[in-house]
Structure formats: C-alpha cells, structure tokens
Amino acid sequence: MKTSKLFLQWITIVTLLAVNTLNTNAQGPFPSSAMPHVVCQSSTEPYGVTLTTGSTYAWTISDPTAGAKTAGATPNLITVNWSKAGNYTLQVVETNQYGCVGSPVTIDVTVNAVAFITNKVHANICSGDNFEIIPVDGAGTDIIPAGTTYSWSAPVVAGITGAAPGSGATKISGTLTNTTDVPVDVVYTVTPTSGSCTGAAFSVTVKVYPQVKTSSIYHN
C-alpha cells in the first residue's frame, strides 16, 4: 500500500531522534538524520536512537580521527567531541537480544573549523598614528578559516584617546593618541568568528609613544 511505504520511509529518515521520549535517561536534544548536522570544531555533541531493551548499538565515524566517542548513560546514546574540521558520517548499527543485526542508520556531520590565533604585539607607533594587524593563516600555530572576522571592545587606558570598539572587521586597526610624556601600552581583547563558530579570544598589544612637543622658536 502506497501510504504504508511512505510511512516506513519517514520512520527511516527520523530514526536518529530529536527527542527520546522512551528513555528517561536520554541526553539531547538530538539532531535529525534528515539533514546534515553542522557543528563547530572542538564541540561535544549528543546523539541517540530509540532504546530497545536487550539491544546493543555499535557507533562508528567515517573517519575515526575526526572525533572521540563517549558512551552515554544507556547503550543507545553517545556524545562525540569533534576535533577535526571536515565532512563525516556517523553510523549506528543495532543488534537485538536474539543476535539479529539491523541496517545501518547514518547522519552526515559537517564540522566547521574554529579560528585559533596567538596573542599579537604590534610594532610601536607614535601618538596619532594608525595601527593595523591582519592575522595570517598558517603563521606560527595560527589557524584562520576563510571569512574570519574580528570583534573587540574599546580598551580604557589612562592617557590614551581614540580607542574604539570593532565588530565584524577583517582586520584589527585603530588610531591612538598618547597624551602623556611616556610610552603607554594599549591592549585589545579580540574575539574571532568564523561562520557560526567563535574562537578563543586573543590579545593585541600596541605601544604608543608620546607626542612630540616642540616649543615655539625663540631667539635672543
């Protein structure tokens, strides 16, 4: 019967449940297998299927190096810490209490890279000058996915004017004025964002030299 066939197909699609209503120990919510699950690198995500009494469940990742699996409170549940960016397939195979093996059920997982940027020190500038830092992917240990943007709040530093916040910028920049007679360090705390993934904050330090204060010309 056509209606029954369509119903069975729908059941297959949603086997990886968004909510496990049969198990009071369920983790979640779980992603649906009907669409790819998009996550950020280094995130830990829960997955599960409906628990059948007496069954065991074998979970595998298409690339075993993509993430670390941890068993859940019941055999039908796991969490995965996704450590490597890329596209993967998470699969589960159920074996019931009689030794019968079910068909594999899968979900596609896209792991987006997260920016990792070490602290930066800009070359010293004179009062009133502009500074600019553009982090480079692969420089040292820096990992900067394409399209990464930067946001920061305005640092409050005695003797410094011109410090301003930034949001969604492709570089860290500004113009700073030192109103004192000594060099002053200005430290920005910058947060990188790559798509929907936010990386750990890093610092940008700029030393601002004082203004030159030449007196009026005098003569005898």
PDB file of C-alpha atoms in Angstrom:
ATOM      1  CA  MET A   1       0.000   0.000   0.000  1.00  0.00           C
ATOM      2  CA  LYS A   2       1.494   3.330  -1.005  1.00  0.00           C
ATOM      3  CA  THR A   3       0.635   5.048   2.280  1.00  0.00           C
ATOM      4  CA  SER A   4       2.395   2.337   4.328  1.00  0.00           C
ATOM      5  CA  LYS A   5       5.507   2.574   2.167  1.00  0.00           C
ATOM      6  CA  LEU A   6       5.753   6.327   2.637  1.00  0.00           C
ATOM      7  CA  PHE A   7       5.241   5.938   6.377  1.00  0.00           C
ATOM      8  CA  LEU A   8       8.095   3.422   6.614  1.00  0.00           C
ATOM      9  CA  GLN A   9      10.370   5.744   4.644  1.00  0.00           C
ATOM     10  CA  TRP A  10       9.573   8.574   7.049  1.00  0.00           C
ATOM     11  CA  ILE A  11      10.354   6.346  10.031  1.00  0.00           C
ATOM     12  CA  THR A  12      13.749   5.514   8.492  1.00  0.00           C
ATOM     13  CA  ILE A  13      14.606   9.184   7.980  1.00  0.00           C
ATOM     14  CA  VAL A  14      13.929  10.188  11.549  1.00  0.00           C
ATOM     15  CA  THR A  15      15.455   7.142  13.264  1.00  0.00           C
ATOM     16  CA  LEU A  16      18.029   9.420  14.858  1.00  0.00           C
ATOM     17  CA  LEU A  17      15.542  11.125  17.118  1.00  0.00           C
ATOM     18  CA  ALA A  18      15.372  14.742  18.141  1.00  0.00           C
ATOM     19  CA  VAL A  19      13.889  13.646  21.484  1.00  0.00           C
ATOM     20  CA  ASN A  20      13.963  10.170  23.029  1.00  0.00           C
ATOM     21  CA  THR A  21      10.611  10.017  24.795  1.00  0.00           C
ATOM     22  CA  LEU A  22      11.016   6.344  25.743  1.00  0.00           C
ATOM     23  CA  ASN A  23      14.123   6.790  27.844  1.00  0.00           C
ATOM     24  CA  THR A  24      14.107   8.893  30.992  1.00  0.00           C
ATOM     25  CA  ASN A  25      17.919   8.968  30.955  1.00  0.00           C
ATOM     26  CA  ALA A  26      18.090  10.397  27.438  1.00  0.00           C
ATOM     27  CA  GLN A  27      20.520  13.152  26.606  1.00  0.00           C
ATOM     28  CA  GLY A  28      19.683  15.689  23.964  1.00  0.00           C
ATOM     29  CA  PRO A  29      18.152  17.282  22.109  1.00  0.00           C
ATOM     30  CA  PHE A  30      19.476  15.175  19.236  1.00  0.00           C
ATOM     31  CA  PRO A  31      19.872  16.259  15.603  1.00  0.00           C
ATOM     32  CA  SER A  32      17.618  14.683  12.984  1.00  0.00           C
ATOM     33  CA  SER A  33      19.257  12.443  10.389  1.00  0.00           C
ATOM     34  CA  ALA A  34      17.057  14.036   7.720  1.00  0.00           C
ATOM     35  CA  MET A  35      19.611  16.838   7.310  1.00  0.00           C
ATOM     36  CA  PRO A  36      23.353  17.298   7.946  1.00  0.00           C
ATOM     37  CA  HIS A  37      24.289  18.237  11.487  1.00  0.00           C
ATOM     38  CA  VAL A  38      26.538  21.329  11.396  1.00  0.00           C
ATOM     39  CA  VAL A  39      28.834  21.761  14.402  1.00  0.00           C
ATOM     40  CA  CYS A  40      31.937  23.689  15.392  1.00  0.00           C
ATOM     41  CA  GLN A  41      35.337  22.089  15.803  1.00  0.00           C
ATOM     42  CA  SER A  42      36.065  21.084  19.429  1.00  0.00           C
ATOM     43  CA  SER A  43      32.362  20.987  20.326  1.00  0.00           C
ATOM     44  CA  THR A  44      30.865  17.966  22.093  1.00  0.00           C
ATOM     45  CA  GLU A  45      27.519  16.845  20.662  1.00  0.00           C
ATOM     46  CA  PRO A  46      24.941  14.239  21.817  1.00  0.00           C
ATOM     47  CA  TYR A  47      23.460  11.562  19.538  1.00  0.00           C
ATOM     48  CA  GLY A  48      20.938   8.820  20.164  1.00  0.00           C
ATOM     49  CA  VAL A  49      18.395   6.368  18.783  1.00  0.00           C
ATOM     50  CA  THR A  50      15.322   4.823  20.386  1.00  0.00           C
ATOM     51  CA  LEU A  51      16.319   2.336  23.080  1.00  0.00           C
ATOM     52  CA  THR A  52      15.196  -1.269  22.585  1.00  0.00           C
ATOM     53  CA  THR A  53      15.507  -3.457  25.666  1.00  0.00           C
ATOM     54  CA  GLY A  54      18.281  -6.025  25.253  1.00  0.00           C
ATOM     55  CA  SER A  55      19.793  -4.420  22.152  1.00  0.00           C
ATOM     56  CA  THR A  56      23.376  -3.292  21.716  1.00  0.00           C
ATOM     57  CA  TYR A  57      24.489  -0.413  19.498  1.00  0.00           C
ATOM     58  CA  ALA A  58      27.734  -0.062  17.534  1.00  0.00           C
ATOM     59  CA  TRP A  59      28.618   3.551  16.706  1.00  0.00           C
ATOM     60  CA  THR A  60      31.280   4.424  14.123  1.00  0.00           C
ATOM     61  CA  ILE A  61      32.580   7.601  12.447  1.00  0.00           C
ATOM     62  CA  SER A  62      33.634   7.504   8.795  1.00  0.00           C
ATOM     63  CA  ASP A  63      36.991   8.993   9.833  1.00  0.00           C
ATOM     64  CA  PRO A  64      37.934   7.665  13.292  1.00  0.00           C
ATOM     65  CA  THR A  65      40.321  10.594  13.785  1.00  0.00           C
ATOM     66  CA  ALA A  66      37.519  13.153  13.361  1.00  0.00           C
ATOM     67  CA  GLY A  67      36.230  12.883  16.912  1.00  0.00           C
ATOM     68  CA  ALA A  68      36.244  10.985  20.181  1.00  0.00           C
ATOM     69  CA  LYS A  69      33.148   8.961  21.109  1.00  0.00           C
ATOM     70  CA  THR A  70      31.945   8.650  24.712  1.00  0.00           C
ATOM     71  CA  ALA A  71      29.238   6.210  25.782  1.00  0.00           C
ATOM     72  CA  GLY A  72      26.072   7.695  27.220  1.00  0.00           C
ATOM     73  CA  ALA A  73      24.006   6.703  30.234  1.00  0.00           C
ATOM     74  CA  THR A  74      22.315   3.947  28.201  1.00  0.00           C
ATOM     75  CA  PRO A  75      23.632   1.867  25.251  1.00  0.00           C
ATOM     76  CA  ASN A  76      21.660   3.826  22.652  1.00  0.00           C
ATOM     77  CA  LEU A  77      23.345   7.147  23.495  1.00  0.00           C
ATOM     78  CA  ILE A  78      26.770   8.641  22.807  1.00  0.00           C
ATOM     79  CA  THR A  79      28.487  12.001  22.684  1.00  0.00           C
ATOM     80  CA  VAL A  80      31.166  12.945  20.171  1.00  0.00           C
ATOM     81  CA  ASN A  81      33.857  15.556  20.664  1.00  0.00           C
ATOM     82  CA  TRP A  82      34.527  16.706  17.099  1.00  0.00           C
ATOM     83  CA  SER A  83      38.224  17.557  16.904  1.00  0.00           C
ATOM     84  CA  LYS A  84      38.847  17.863  13.155  1.00  0.00           C
ATOM     85  CA  ALA A  85      37.104  20.055  10.590  1.00  0.00           C
ATOM     86  CA  GLY A  86      35.527  18.301   7.609  1.00  0.00           C
ATOM     87  CA  ASN A  87      32.514  16.296   6.429  1.00  0.00           C
ATOM     88  CA  TYR A  88      31.835  12.958   8.107  1.00  0.00           C
ATOM     89  CA  THR A  89      29.207  10.267   8.533  1.00  0.00           C
ATOM     90  CA  LEU A  90      28.174   8.980  11.954  1.00  0.00           C
ATOM     91  CA  GLN A  91      26.688   5.473  11.801  1.00  0.00           C
ATOM     92  CA  VAL A  92      24.928   3.209  14.290  1.00  0.00           C
ATOM     93  CA  VAL A  93      24.100  -0.481  13.890  1.00  0.00           C
ATOM     94  CA  GLU A  94      21.719  -2.163  16.345  1.00  0.00           C
ATOM     95  CA  THR A  95      21.909  -5.834  17.317  1.00  0.00           C
ATOM     96  CA  ASN A  96      18.871  -7.117  19.195  1.00  0.00           C
ATOM     97  CA  GLN A  97      18.831  -9.594  22.073  1.00  0.00           C
ATOM     98  CA  TYR A  98      18.425 -12.500  19.624  1.00  0.00           C
ATOM     99  CA  GLY A  99      21.579 -11.624  17.681  1.00  0.00           C
ATOM    100  CA  CYS A 100      19.799 -10.148  14.688  1.00  0.00           C
ATOM    101  CA  VAL A 101      21.657  -7.217  13.124  1.00  0.00           C
ATOM    102  CA  GLY A 102      19.729  -4.234  11.819  1.00  0.00           C
ATOM    103  CA  SER A 103      20.512  -1.997   8.858  1.00  0.00           C
ATOM    104  CA  PRO A 104      22.978   0.860   9.442  1.00  0.00           C
ATOM    105  CA  VAL A 105      21.448   4.238  10.274  1.00  0.00           C
ATOM    106  CA  THR A 106      23.552   7.303   9.468  1.00  0.00           C
ATOM    107  CA  ILE A 107      23.699  11.048   9.883  1.00  0.00           C
ATOM    108  CA  ASP A 108      26.001  13.391   7.964  1.00  0.00           C
ATOM    109  CA  VAL A 109      28.008  15.784  10.122  1.00  0.00           C
ATOM    110  CA  THR A 110      29.778  18.924   8.917  1.00  0.00           C
ATOM    111  CA  VAL A 111      32.448  20.145  11.336  1.00  0.00           C
ATOM    112  CA  ASN A 112      33.368  23.783  10.717  1.00  0.00           C
ATOM    113  CA  ALA A 113      36.847  24.984  11.610  1.00  0.00           C
ATOM    114  CA  VAL A 114      37.346  27.348  14.546  1.00  0.00           C
ATOM    115  CA  ALA A 115      39.938  30.127  14.477  1.00  0.00           C
ATOM    116  CA  PHE A 116      42.912  29.755  16.807  1.00  0.00           C
ATOM    117  CA  ILE A 117      45.095  32.862  16.987  1.00  0.00           C
ATOM    118  CA  THR A 118      48.037  33.541  19.271  1.00  0.00           C
ATOM    119  CA  ASN A 119      48.480  36.866  21.058  1.00  0.00           C
ATOM    120  CA  LYS A 120      49.888  39.648  18.872  1.00  0.00           C
ATOM    121  CA  VAL A 121      52.243  42.565  19.565  1.00  0.00           C
ATOM    122  CA  HIS A 122      52.140  45.392  17.016  1.00  0.00           C
ATOM    123  CA  ALA A 123      55.216  47.416  16.170  1.00  0.00           C
ATOM    124  CA  ASN A 124      55.434  50.555  18.309  1.00  0.00           C
ATOM    125  CA  ILE A 125      53.608  53.601  16.940  1.00  0.00           C
ATOM    126  CA  CYS A 126      53.869  57.316  17.554  1.00  0.00           C
ATOM    127  CA  SER A 127      50.976  59.234  19.057  1.00  0.00           C
ATOM    128  CA  GLY A 128      48.320  59.965  16.452  1.00  0.00           C
ATOM    129  CA  ASP A 129      49.416  57.149  14.137  1.00  0.00           C
ATOM    130  CA  ASN A 130      47.289  54.291  12.852  1.00  0.00           C
ATOM    131  CA  PHE A 131      47.961  50.625  13.593  1.00  0.00           C
ATOM    132  CA  GLU A 132      46.723  47.586  11.671  1.00  0.00           C
ATOM    133  CA  ILE A 133      47.004  43.844  12.238  1.00  0.00           C
ATOM    134  CA  ILE A 134      45.745  41.194   9.816  1.00  0.00           C
ATOM    135  CA  PRO A 135      46.285  37.675  11.225  1.00  0.00           C
ATOM    136  CA  VAL A 136      47.598  35.197   8.639  1.00  0.00           C
ATOM    137  CA  ASP A 137      46.532  31.570   8.445  1.00  0.00           C
ATOM    138  CA  GLY A 138      49.489  29.250   8.965  1.00  0.00           C
ATOM    139  CA  ALA A 139      51.715  31.894  10.559  1.00  0.00           C
ATOM    140  CA  GLY A 140      53.173  30.040  13.510  1.00  0.00           C
ATOM    141  CA  THR A 141      50.352  27.987  15.012  1.00  0.00           C
ATOM    142  CA  ASP A 142      47.560  30.301  13.842  1.00  0.00           C
ATOM    143  CA  ILE A 143      44.506  28.690  12.242  1.00  0.00           C
ATOM    144  CA  ILE A 144      42.290  31.195  10.452  1.00  0.00           C
ATOM    145  CA  PRO A 145      39.417  29.840   8.345  1.00  0.00           C
ATOM    146  CA  ALA A 146      38.425  31.848   5.275  1.00  0.00           C
ATOM    147  CA  GLY A 147      35.996  34.652   6.063  1.00  0.00           C
ATOM    148  CA  THR A 148      37.029  35.040   9.704  1.00  0.00           C
ATOM    149  CA  THR A 149      36.076  38.386  11.238  1.00  0.00           C
ATOM    150  CA  TYR A 150      37.104  40.113  14.464  1.00  0.00           C
ATOM    151  CA  SER A 151      35.309  41.969  17.228  1.00  0.00           C
ATOM    152  CA  TRP A 152      36.647  43.851  20.242  1.00  0.00           C
ATOM    153  CA  SER A 153      35.616  46.369  22.858  1.00  0.00           C
ATOM    154  CA  ALA A 154      37.363  49.715  23.293  1.00  0.00           C
ATOM    155  CA  PRO A 155      40.165  49.407  25.859  1.00  0.00           C
ATOM    156  CA  VAL A 156      40.159  52.049  28.575  1.00  0.00           C
ATOM    157  CA  VAL A 157      43.726  53.191  29.232  1.00  0.00           C
ATOM    158  CA  ALA A 158      44.791  56.289  31.152  1.00  0.00           C
ATOM    159  CA  GLY A 159      46.494  58.805  28.874  1.00  0.00           C
ATOM    160  CA  ILE A 160      45.153  57.252  25.659  1.00  0.00           C
ATOM    161  CA  THR A 161      42.411  58.648  23.447  1.00  0.00           C
ATOM    162  CA  GLY A 162      40.948  57.329  20.202  1.00  0.00           C
ATOM    163  CA  ALA A 163      40.495  53.706  21.275  1.00  0.00           C
ATOM    164  CA  ALA A 164      37.310  52.429  19.637  1.00  0.00           C
ATOM    165  CA  PRO A 165      35.404  49.131  19.510  1.00  0.00           C
ATOM    166  CA  GLY A 166      35.216  46.955  16.415  1.00  0.00           C
ATOM    167  CA  SER A 167      32.734  44.386  15.138  1.00  0.00           C
ATOM    168  CA  GLY A 168      32.740  42.089  12.118  1.00  0.00           C
ATOM    169  CA  ALA A 169      36.055  43.547  10.943  1.00  0.00           C
ATOM    170  CA  THR A 170      38.513  41.777   8.647  1.00  0.00           C
ATOM    171  CA  LYS A 171      41.474  43.347  10.466  1.00  0.00           C
ATOM    172  CA  ILE A 172      42.257  44.876  13.844  1.00  0.00           C
ATOM    173  CA  SER A 173      43.014  48.560  13.448  1.00  0.00           C
ATOM    174  CA  GLY A 174      42.698  51.975  15.029  1.00  0.00           C
ATOM    175  CA  THR A 175      44.270  55.374  15.620  1.00  0.00           C
ATOM    176  CA  LEU A 176      45.623  56.113  19.090  1.00  0.00           C
ATOM    177  CA  THR A 177      46.797  59.308  20.748  1.00  0.00           C
ATOM    178  CA  ASN A 178      49.084  59.354  23.773  1.00  0.00           C
ATOM    179  CA  THR A 179      48.522  62.463  25.885  1.00  0.00           C
ATOM    180  CA  THR A 180      51.280  61.628  28.391  1.00  0.00           C
ATOM    181  CA  ASP A 181      55.053  62.060  28.277  1.00  0.00           C
ATOM    182  CA  VAL A 182      55.842  58.326  28.457  1.00  0.00           C
ATOM    183  CA  PRO A 183      55.108  55.280  26.269  1.00  0.00           C
ATOM    184  CA  VAL A 184      51.777  53.587  27.043  1.00  0.00           C
ATOM    185  CA  ASP A 185      50.695  50.026  26.209  1.00  0.00           C
ATOM    186  CA  VAL A 186      47.177  49.572  24.860  1.00  0.00           C
ATOM    187  CA  VAL A 187      45.818  46.019  24.985  1.00  0.00           C
ATOM    188  CA  TYR A 188      42.837  44.911  22.905  1.00  0.00           C
ATOM    189  CA  THR A 189      40.974  41.668  23.618  1.00  0.00           C
ATOM    190  CA  VAL A 190      39.825  40.330  20.254  1.00  0.00           C
ATOM    191  CA  THR A 191      37.307  37.572  19.505  1.00  0.00           C
ATOM    192  CA  PRO A 192      37.483  35.806  16.110  1.00  0.00           C
ATOM    193  CA  THR A 193      34.340  34.463  14.427  1.00  0.00           C
ATOM    194  CA  SER A 194      34.327  32.031  11.504  1.00  0.00           C
ATOM    195  CA  GLY A 195      30.818  31.467  10.177  1.00  0.00           C
ATOM    196  CA  SER A 196      28.785  30.392  13.202  1.00  0.00           C
ATOM    197  CA  CYS A 197      31.872  29.332  15.175  1.00  0.00           C
ATOM    198  CA  THR A 198      33.505  31.604  17.746  1.00  0.00           C
ATOM    199  CA  GLY A 199      37.157  31.071  18.580  1.00  0.00           C
ATOM    200  CA  ALA A 200      39.014  31.810  21.790  1.00  0.00           C
ATOM    201  CA  ALA A 201      39.829  35.467  22.411  1.00  0.00           C
ATOM    202  CA  PHE A 202      43.394  36.690  21.861  1.00  0.00           C
ATOM    203  CA  SER A 203      45.159  39.930  22.723  1.00  0.00           C
ATOM    204  CA  VAL A 204      46.677  42.646  20.542  1.00  0.00           C
ATOM    205  CA  THR A 205      49.158  44.934  22.284  1.00  0.00           C
ATOM    206  CA  VAL A 206      50.144  48.301  20.832  1.00  0.00           C
ATOM    207  CA  LYS A 207      52.769  50.533  22.453  1.00  0.00           C
ATOM    208  CA  VAL A 208      52.057  54.213  21.790  1.00  0.00           C
ATOM    209  CA  TYR A 209      54.917  56.687  22.121  1.00  0.00           C
ATOM    210  CA  PRO A 210      54.159  60.209  23.397  1.00  0.00           C
ATOM    211  CA  GLN A 211      53.578  63.169  21.133  1.00  0.00           C
ATOM    212  CA  VAL A 212      56.489  65.334  20.113  1.00  0.00           C
ATOM    213  CA  LYS A 213      56.025  68.670  21.867  1.00  0.00           C
ATOM    214  CA  THR A 214      58.392  71.090  20.219  1.00  0.00           C
ATOM    215  CA  SER A 215      58.391  74.508  21.815  1.00  0.00           C
ATOM    216  CA  SER A 216      57.926  77.714  19.869  1.00  0.00           C
ATOM    217  CA  ILE A 217      61.010  79.023  18.114  1.00  0.00           C
ATOM    218  CA  TYR A 218      62.790  81.595  20.186  1.00  0.00           C
ATOM    219  CA  HIS A 219      65.725  83.864  19.559  1.00  0.00           C
ATOM    220  CA  ASN A 220      67.988  86.077  21.608  1.00  0.00           C
TER     221      ASN A 220
END
